[in-house]
mmCIF file of C-alpha atoms in Angstrom:
data_model
loop_
_atom_site.group_PDB
_atom_site.id
_atom_site.type_symbol
_atom_site.label_atom_id
_atom_site.label_comp_id
_atom_site.label_asym_id
_atom_site.label_seq_id
_atom_site.Cartn_x
_atom_site.Cartn_y
_atom_site.Cartn_z
ATOM 1 C CA MET A 214 0.000 0.000 0.000
ATOM 2 C CA SER A 215 1.328 3.452 -0.930
ATOM 3 C CA THR A 216 2.064 5.663 2.073
ATOM 4 C CA ALA A 217 1.185 8.674 -0.096
ATOM 5 C CA VAL A 218 -2.328 7.302 -0.588
ATOM 6 C CA LEU A 219 -2.656 6.695 3.138
ATOM 7 C CA ARG A 220 -1.503 10.225 3.986
ATOM 8 C CA THR A 221 -3.950 11.667 1.468
ATOM 9 C CA GLU A 222 -6.849 9.667 2.903
ATOM 10 C CA VAL A 223 -5.950 10.745 6.432
ATOM 11 C CA ARG A 224 -5.950 14.403 5.375
ATOM 12 C CA LEU A 225 -9.308 14.019 3.636
ATOM 13 C CA PHE A 226 -10.732 12.248 6.679
ATOM 14 C CA ARG A 227 -9.623 15.076 8.968
ATOM 15 C CA ARG A 228 -11.482 17.572 6.766
ATOM 16 C CA GLU A 229 -14.833 15.881 7.439
ATOM 17 C CA PRO A 230 -16.119 17.315 10.736
ATOM 18 C CA GLY A 231 -19.345 15.314 10.556
ATOM 19 C CA THR A 232 -17.478 12.033 10.198
ATOM 20 C CA LEU A 233 -15.066 12.956 12.982
ATOM 21 C CA PHE A 234 -17.954 13.768 15.299
ATOM 22 C CA TRP A 235 -20.018 10.628 14.689
ATOM 23 C CA ILE A 236 -17.109 8.187 14.876
ATOM 24 C CA LEU A 237 -14.823 9.769 17.472
ATOM 25 C CA LEU A 238 -17.044 11.920 19.689
ATOM 26 C CA PHE A 239 -20.639 10.693 19.535
ATOM 27 C CA PRO A 240 -20.049 7.361 21.354
ATOM 28 C CA SER A 241 -18.262 9.178 24.187
ATOM 29 C CA LEU A 242 -20.977 11.851 24.289
ATOM 30 C CA LEU A 243 -23.637 9.141 24.565
ATOM 31 C CA LEU A 244 -21.729 7.579 27.463
ATOM 32 C CA VAL A 245 -21.476 10.962 29.214
ATOM 33 C CA ILE A 246 -25.223 11.540 28.824
ATOM 34 C CA LEU A 247 -26.086 8.097 30.175
ATOM 35 C CA GLY A 248 -23.557 8.371 32.978
ATOM 36 C CA SER A 249 -25.055 11.699 34.030
ATOM 37 C CA ILE A 250 -28.335 9.980 34.953
ATOM 38 C CA PRO A 251 -28.111 9.253 38.706
ATOM 39 C CA SER A 252 -29.979 5.936 38.532
ATOM 40 C CA PHE A 253 -27.555 4.691 35.881
ATOM 41 C CA ARG A 254 -24.719 5.036 38.386
ATOM 42 C CA GLN A 255 -26.386 2.729 40.920
ATOM 43 C CA PRO A 256 -25.795 -1.059 41.023
ATOM 44 C CA SER A 257 -28.656 -3.090 39.606
ATOM 45 C CA ASP A 258 -29.650 -6.634 40.542
ATOM 46 C CA ASP A 259 -30.909 -7.157 36.981
ATOM 47 C CA LEU A 260 -27.352 -6.523 35.750
ATOM 48 C CA GLY A 261 -25.659 -8.791 38.264
ATOM 49 C CA GLY A 262 -24.643 -5.933 40.527
ATOM 50 C CA LEU A 263 -23.230 -3.838 37.708
ATOM 51 C CA ARG A 264 -24.335 -0.298 36.967
ATOM 52 C CA THR A 265 -26.025 0.674 33.723
ATOM 53 C CA VAL A 266 -23.081 2.914 32.859
ATOM 54 C CA ASP A 267 -20.767 -0.095 33.274
ATOM 55 C CA VAL A 268 -22.602 -2.192 30.691
ATOM 56 C CA TYR A 269 -22.897 0.702 28.246
ATOM 57 C CA VAL A 270 -19.131 1.156 27.892
ATOM 58 C CA PRO A 271 -18.779 -1.869 25.535
ATOM 59 C CA VAL A 272 -21.931 -0.688 23.741
ATOM 60 C CA ALA A 273 -20.412 2.762 23.144
ATOM 61 C CA VAL A 274 -17.205 1.101 21.964
ATOM 62 C CA LEU A 275 -19.141 -0.862 19.337
ATOM 63 C CA LEU A 276 -21.162 2.177 18.299
ATOM 64 C CA GLY A 277 -18.088 3.954 16.932
ATOM 65 C CA LEU A 278 -17.149 0.833 14.951
ATOM 66 C CA ILE A 279 -20.630 0.497 13.496
ATOM 67 C CA VAL A 280 -20.798 4.151 12.433
ATOM 68 C CA GLY A 281 -17.375 4.011 10.804
ATOM 69 C CA GLY A 282 -17.856 0.673 9.071
ATOM 70 C CA LEU A 283 -21.477 0.906 7.939
ATOM 71 C CA GLN A 284 -22.143 4.620 7.467
ATOM 72 C CA SER A 285 -18.914 6.435 6.667
ATOM 73 C CA MET A 286 -16.615 4.080 4.752
ATOM 74 C CA PRO A 287 -19.230 2.804 2.236
ATOM 75 C CA GLN A 288 -20.250 6.378 1.384
ATOM 76 C CA THR A 289 -16.634 7.325 0.698
ATOM 77 C CA LEU A 290 -15.754 4.258 -1.378
ATOM 78 C CA THR A 291 -18.974 4.368 -3.379
ATOM 79 C CA GLY A 292 -18.417 8.086 -4.005
ATOM 80 C CA TYR A 293 -14.954 7.325 -5.396
ATOM 81 C CA ARG A 294 -16.413 4.691 -7.719
ATOM 82 C CA GLU A 295 -19.322 6.931 -8.745
ATOM 83 C CA ARG A 296 -16.985 9.788 -9.682
ATOM 84 C CA GLY A 297 -14.687 7.480 -11.659
ATOM 85 C CA ILE A 298 -11.731 7.878 -9.294
ATOM 86 C CA LEU A 299 -11.208 4.119 -8.956
ATOM 87 C CA ARG A 300 -11.360 3.666 -12.734
ATOM 88 C CA ARG A 301 -8.722 6.339 -13.287
ATOM 89 C CA MET A 302 -6.504 4.856 -10.575
ATOM 90 C CA ALA A 303 -6.602 1.476 -12.322
ATOM 91 C CA VAL A 304 -4.397 2.830 -15.156
ATOM 92 C CA THR A 305 -1.820 4.415 -12.830
ATOM 93 C CA PRO A 306 0.981 2.764 -10.824
ATOM 94 C CA VAL A 307 -1.219 3.202 -7.725
ATOM 95 C CA ARG A 308 -3.694 0.339 -7.707
ATOM 96 C CA PRO A 309 -7.271 0.761 -6.451
ATOM 97 C CA SER A 310 -6.507 -1.908 -3.848
ATOM 98 C CA ALA A 311 -4.100 0.574 -2.234
ATOM 99 C CA LEU A 312 -6.981 3.007 -1.783
ATOM 100 C CA LEU A 313 -9.192 0.288 -0.308
ATOM 101 C CA SER A 314 -6.451 -0.686 2.160
ATOM 102 C CA ALA A 315 -5.916 2.952 3.120
ATOM 103 C CA GLN A 316 -9.644 3.424 3.710
ATOM 104 C CA MET A 317 -9.750 0.405 6.003
ATOM 105 C CA LEU A 318 -6.732 1.639 7.963
ATOM 106 C CA VAL A 319 -8.184 5.139 8.331
ATOM 107 C CA TYR A 320 -11.634 4.038 9.484
ATOM 108 C CA GLY A 321 -10.279 1.140 11.503
ATOM 109 C CA GLY A 322 -7.835 3.451 13.254
ATOM 110 C CA ALA A 323 -10.555 6.026 13.921
ATOM 111 C CA SER A 324 -12.792 3.315 15.399
ATOM 112 C CA LEU A 325 -10.014 2.118 17.696
ATOM 113 C CA ALA A 326 -9.311 5.699 18.779
ATOM 114 C CA SER A 327 -13.009 6.110 19.563
ATOM 115 C CA ALA A 328 -12.921 2.911 21.643
ATOM 116 C CA LEU A 329 -9.918 4.113 23.659
ATOM 117 C CA LEU A 330 -11.616 7.465 24.274
ATOM 118 C CA VAL A 331 -14.767 5.710 25.527
ATOM 119 C CA LEU A 332 -12.727 3.518 27.885
ATOM 120 C CA ALA A 333 -10.838 6.556 29.205
ATOM 121 C CA ILE A 334 -14.003 8.587 29.812
ATOM 122 C CA GLY A 335 -15.696 5.622 31.460
ATOM 123 C CA ARG A 336 -12.771 5.159 33.809
ATOM 124 C CA LEU A 337 -12.011 8.807 34.607
ATOM 125 C CA GLY A 338 -15.553 10.155 34.536
ATOM 126 C CA PHE A 339 -17.629 7.342 36.025
ATOM 127 C CA ASP A 340 -15.132 5.011 37.709
ATOM 128 C CA VAL A 341 -15.861 2.165 35.295
ATOM 129 C CA ARG A 342 -13.305 -0.562 35.786
ATOM 130 C CA LEU A 343 -10.892 -1.166 32.954
ATOM 131 C CA PRO A 344 -11.232 -4.561 31.233
ATOM 132 C CA GLY A 345 -10.187 -7.343 33.582
ATOM 133 C CA ARG A 346 -8.758 -9.327 30.666
ATOM 134 C CA PRO A 347 -7.030 -6.682 28.512
ATOM 135 C CA VAL A 348 -5.601 -9.205 26.033
ATOM 136 C CA GLY A 349 -8.981 -10.876 25.593
ATOM 137 C CA TYR A 350 -10.645 -7.467 25.300
ATOM 138 C CA ALA A 351 -8.139 -6.386 22.648
ATOM 139 C CA LEU A 352 -8.741 -9.609 20.704
ATOM 140 C CA ALA A 353 -12.518 -9.146 20.809
ATOM 141 C CA LEU A 354 -12.147 -5.479 19.851
ATOM 142 C CA LEU A 355 -9.916 -6.337 16.898
ATOM 143 C CA GLY A 356 -12.469 -8.887 15.712
ATOM 144 C CA ALA A 357 -15.236 -6.289 16.033
ATOM 145 C CA VAL A 358 -13.256 -3.765 13.981
ATOM 146 C CA LEU A 359 -12.555 -6.311 11.252
ATOM 147 C CA VAL A 360 -16.167 -7.460 11.051
ATOM 148 C CA ALA A 361 -17.386 -3.833 10.857
ATOM 149 C CA LEU A 362 -14.976 -3.085 7.999
ATOM 150 C CA ALA A 363 -15.885 -6.331 6.214
ATOM 151 C CA LEU A 364 -19.599 -5.574 6.495
ATOM 152 C CA GLY A 365 -18.971 -2.025 5.260
ATOM 153 C CA SER A 366 -17.063 -3.448 2.285
ATOM 154 C CA VAL A 367 -20.077 -5.607 1.401
ATOM 155 C CA VAL A 368 -22.307 -2.523 1.541
ATOM 156 C CA SER A 369 -19.856 -0.744 -0.788
ATOM 157 C CA ALA A 370 -19.784 -3.723 -3.141
ATOM 158 C CA LEU A 371 -23.579 -3.822 -3.418
ATOM 159 C CA SER A 372 -24.004 -0.060 -3.936
ATOM 160 C CA ARG A 373 -23.744 1.590 -7.341
ATOM 161 C CA THR A 374 -24.324 5.106 -5.973
ATOM 162 C CA THR A 375 -23.849 6.931 -2.688
ATOM 163 C CA LYS A 376 -27.623 7.140 -2.257
ATOM 164 C CA ILE A 377 -27.894 3.369 -2.476
ATOM 165 C CA ALA A 378 -24.935 3.019 -0.099
ATOM 166 C CA GLY A 379 -26.696 5.275 2.379
ATOM 167 C CA ALA A 380 -29.939 3.316 2.106
ATOM 168 C CA ILE A 381 -28.303 -0.108 2.483
ATOM 169 C CA GLY A 382 -26.035 1.172 5.238
ATOM 170 C CA SER A 383 -29.002 2.520 7.194
ATOM 171 C CA ALA A 384 -30.935 -0.728 6.710
ATOM 172 C CA VAL A 385 -28.047 -2.664 8.269
ATOM 173 C CA PHE A 386 -27.089 0.057 10.762
ATOM 174 C CA PHE A 387 -30.143 -0.053 13.021
ATOM 175 C CA PRO A 388 -30.311 -3.859 13.425
ATOM 176 C CA SER A 389 -26.571 -3.789 14.142
ATOM 177 C CA MET A 390 -27.090 -1.201 16.879
ATOM 178 C CA PHE A 391 -29.847 -3.334 18.404
ATOM 179 C CA CYS A 392 -27.610 -6.423 18.414
ATOM 180 C CA ALA A 393 -24.772 -4.385 19.949
ATOM 181 C CA GLY A 394 -27.120 -3.446 22.810
ATOM 182 C CA VAL A 395 -27.650 0.262 22.140
ATOM 183 C CA TRP A 396 -31.350 0.113 23.063
ATOM 184 C CA ALA A 397 -31.171 -2.814 25.488
ATOM 185 C CA PRO A 398 -27.876 -4.264 26.741
ATOM 186 C CA VAL A 399 -27.430 -7.937 25.944
ATOM 187 C CA GLN A 400 -27.450 -8.707 29.696
ATOM 188 C CA THR A 401 -31.080 -7.553 29.942
ATOM 189 C CA MET A 402 -32.366 -9.499 26.927
ATOM 190 C CA PRO A 403 -34.406 -12.688 27.397
ATOM 191 C CA HIS A 404 -32.234 -15.807 27.192
ATOM 192 C CA THR A 405 -33.549 -16.955 23.806
ATOM 193 C CA LEU A 406 -33.182 -13.502 22.259
ATOM 194 C CA ALA A 407 -29.662 -13.167 23.674
ATOM 195 C CA ARG A 408 -28.684 -16.491 22.073
ATOM 196 C CA ILE A 409 -30.069 -15.373 18.715
ATOM 197 C CA VAL A 410 -28.330 -11.989 18.976
ATOM 198 C CA GLY A 411 -25.114 -13.816 19.893
ATOM 199 C CA CYS A 412 -25.090 -15.352 16.410
ATOM 200 C CA THR A 413 -24.881 -11.919 14.758
ATOM 201 C CA PRO A 414 -21.561 -10.095 14.234
ATOM 202 C CA PHE A 415 -22.097 -7.313 16.742
ATOM 203 C CA GLY A 416 -24.079 -9.431 19.170
ATOM 204 C CA ALA A 417 -21.132 -11.818 19.402
ATOM 205 C CA ALA A 418 -18.754 -8.868 19.704
ATOM 206 C CA ALA A 419 -20.841 -7.326 22.502
ATOM 207 C CA GLN A 420 -20.874 -10.551 24.504
ATOM 208 C CA ALA A 421 -17.139 -11.126 23.985
ATOM 209 C CA LEU A 422 -16.358 -7.570 25.148
ATOM 210 C CA ASN A 423 -18.658 -7.946 28.153
ATOM 211 C CA GLN A 424 -16.917 -11.141 29.216
ATOM 212 C CA ALA A 425 -13.442 -9.621 28.872
ATOM 213 C CA ALA A 426 -14.539 -6.473 30.720
ATOM 214 C CA ALA A 427 -15.766 -8.647 33.613
ATOM 215 C CA GLY A 428 -12.397 -10.356 33.877
ATOM 216 C CA HIS A 429 -13.187 -13.531 31.950
ATOM 217 C CA TRP A 430 -11.629 -14.734 28.731
ATOM 218 C CA PRO A 431 -14.062 -14.095 25.843
ATOM 219 C CA GLY A 432 -16.044 -17.217 25.018
ATOM 220 C CA TRP A 433 -14.545 -19.139 22.141
ATOM 221 C CA SER A 434 -18.039 -19.509 20.715
ATOM 222 C CA HIS A 435 -18.368 -15.717 20.442
ATOM 223 C CA LEU A 436 -14.877 -15.347 18.984
ATOM 224 C CA GLY A 437 -15.688 -18.177 16.572
ATOM 225 C CA VAL A 438 -18.863 -16.401 15.438
ATOM 226 C CA LEU A 439 -16.821 -13.241 14.832
ATOM 227 C CA ALA A 440 -14.204 -15.169 12.839
ATOM 228 C CA MET A 441 -16.913 -16.867 10.769
ATOM 229 C CA TRP A 442 -18.572 -13.549 9.907
ATOM 230 C CA ILE A 443 -15.229 -11.946 9.036
ATOM 231 C CA LEU A 444 -14.441 -14.769 6.590
ATOM 232 C CA LEU A 445 -17.931 -14.808 5.053
ATOM 233 C CA LEU A 446 -18.208 -11.044 4.658
ATOM 234 C CA THR A 447 -14.655 -10.637 3.353
ATOM 235 C CA GLY A 448 -15.284 -13.367 0.786
ATOM 236 C CA ALA A 449 -18.559 -11.776 -0.276
ATOM 237 C CA ALA A 450 -16.983 -8.336 -0.590
ATOM 238 C CA SER A 451 -14.091 -9.722 -2.651
ATOM 239 C CA ARG A 452 -16.506 -11.512 -4.967
ATOM 240 C CA TRP A 453 -18.952 -8.659 -5.490
ATOM 241 C CA PHE A 454 -16.751 -5.549 -5.330
ATOM 242 C CA ARG A 455 -16.248 -3.733 -8.638
ATOM 243 C CA TRP A 456 -13.841 -0.882 -9.303
ATOM 244 C CA GLU A 457 -16.143 0.663 -11.931
#
């Protein structure tokens, strides 16, 4: 991958205040709002003695990944294809694959930065314990980033225009937020629903992050679900993606 392409994509990314806000700042802002509710800072028997703000830290972490992977990256890639940028790059020494790799690094890096900011605010602002299994948490987080980027690549592959990318991205975005626990943390879902959600990419990621945050190694079943989705989505994106 050309470092010049990566530097260019980073500069373009920094010029998008809306994208910066929704990926980097919105998840942390949501955590601050929730943590400011007094009842959310009290232990709950329904959550196994945890506070609501505790269980929403992994949710806020996933939110930044979902926004970056499903809303922002597909719009950018589809816009490049729509304007003929990828077609013109195909006849230069810089291959379109270099641009795709740079996009994944930019949005993946932004998602990880958002996750670190959420963890820092949770710890410093609301005394949320840092993950008890940091290596397991990092592994689950890496899997979540990869599955978000793979799913975003599929959205890009299926979209001929930015309008279509926005429509498909939104159609996938809201179910992904539900599975990640934005509206109801996985811990509060009925057992059967939680098992079904655990078979989805972000449901598995949420449960793996929750386990690592509580000091347990993420369940291999959840990590296996993440790995399966990464392979399936990457294969689908590779098969369906077109440069023109």
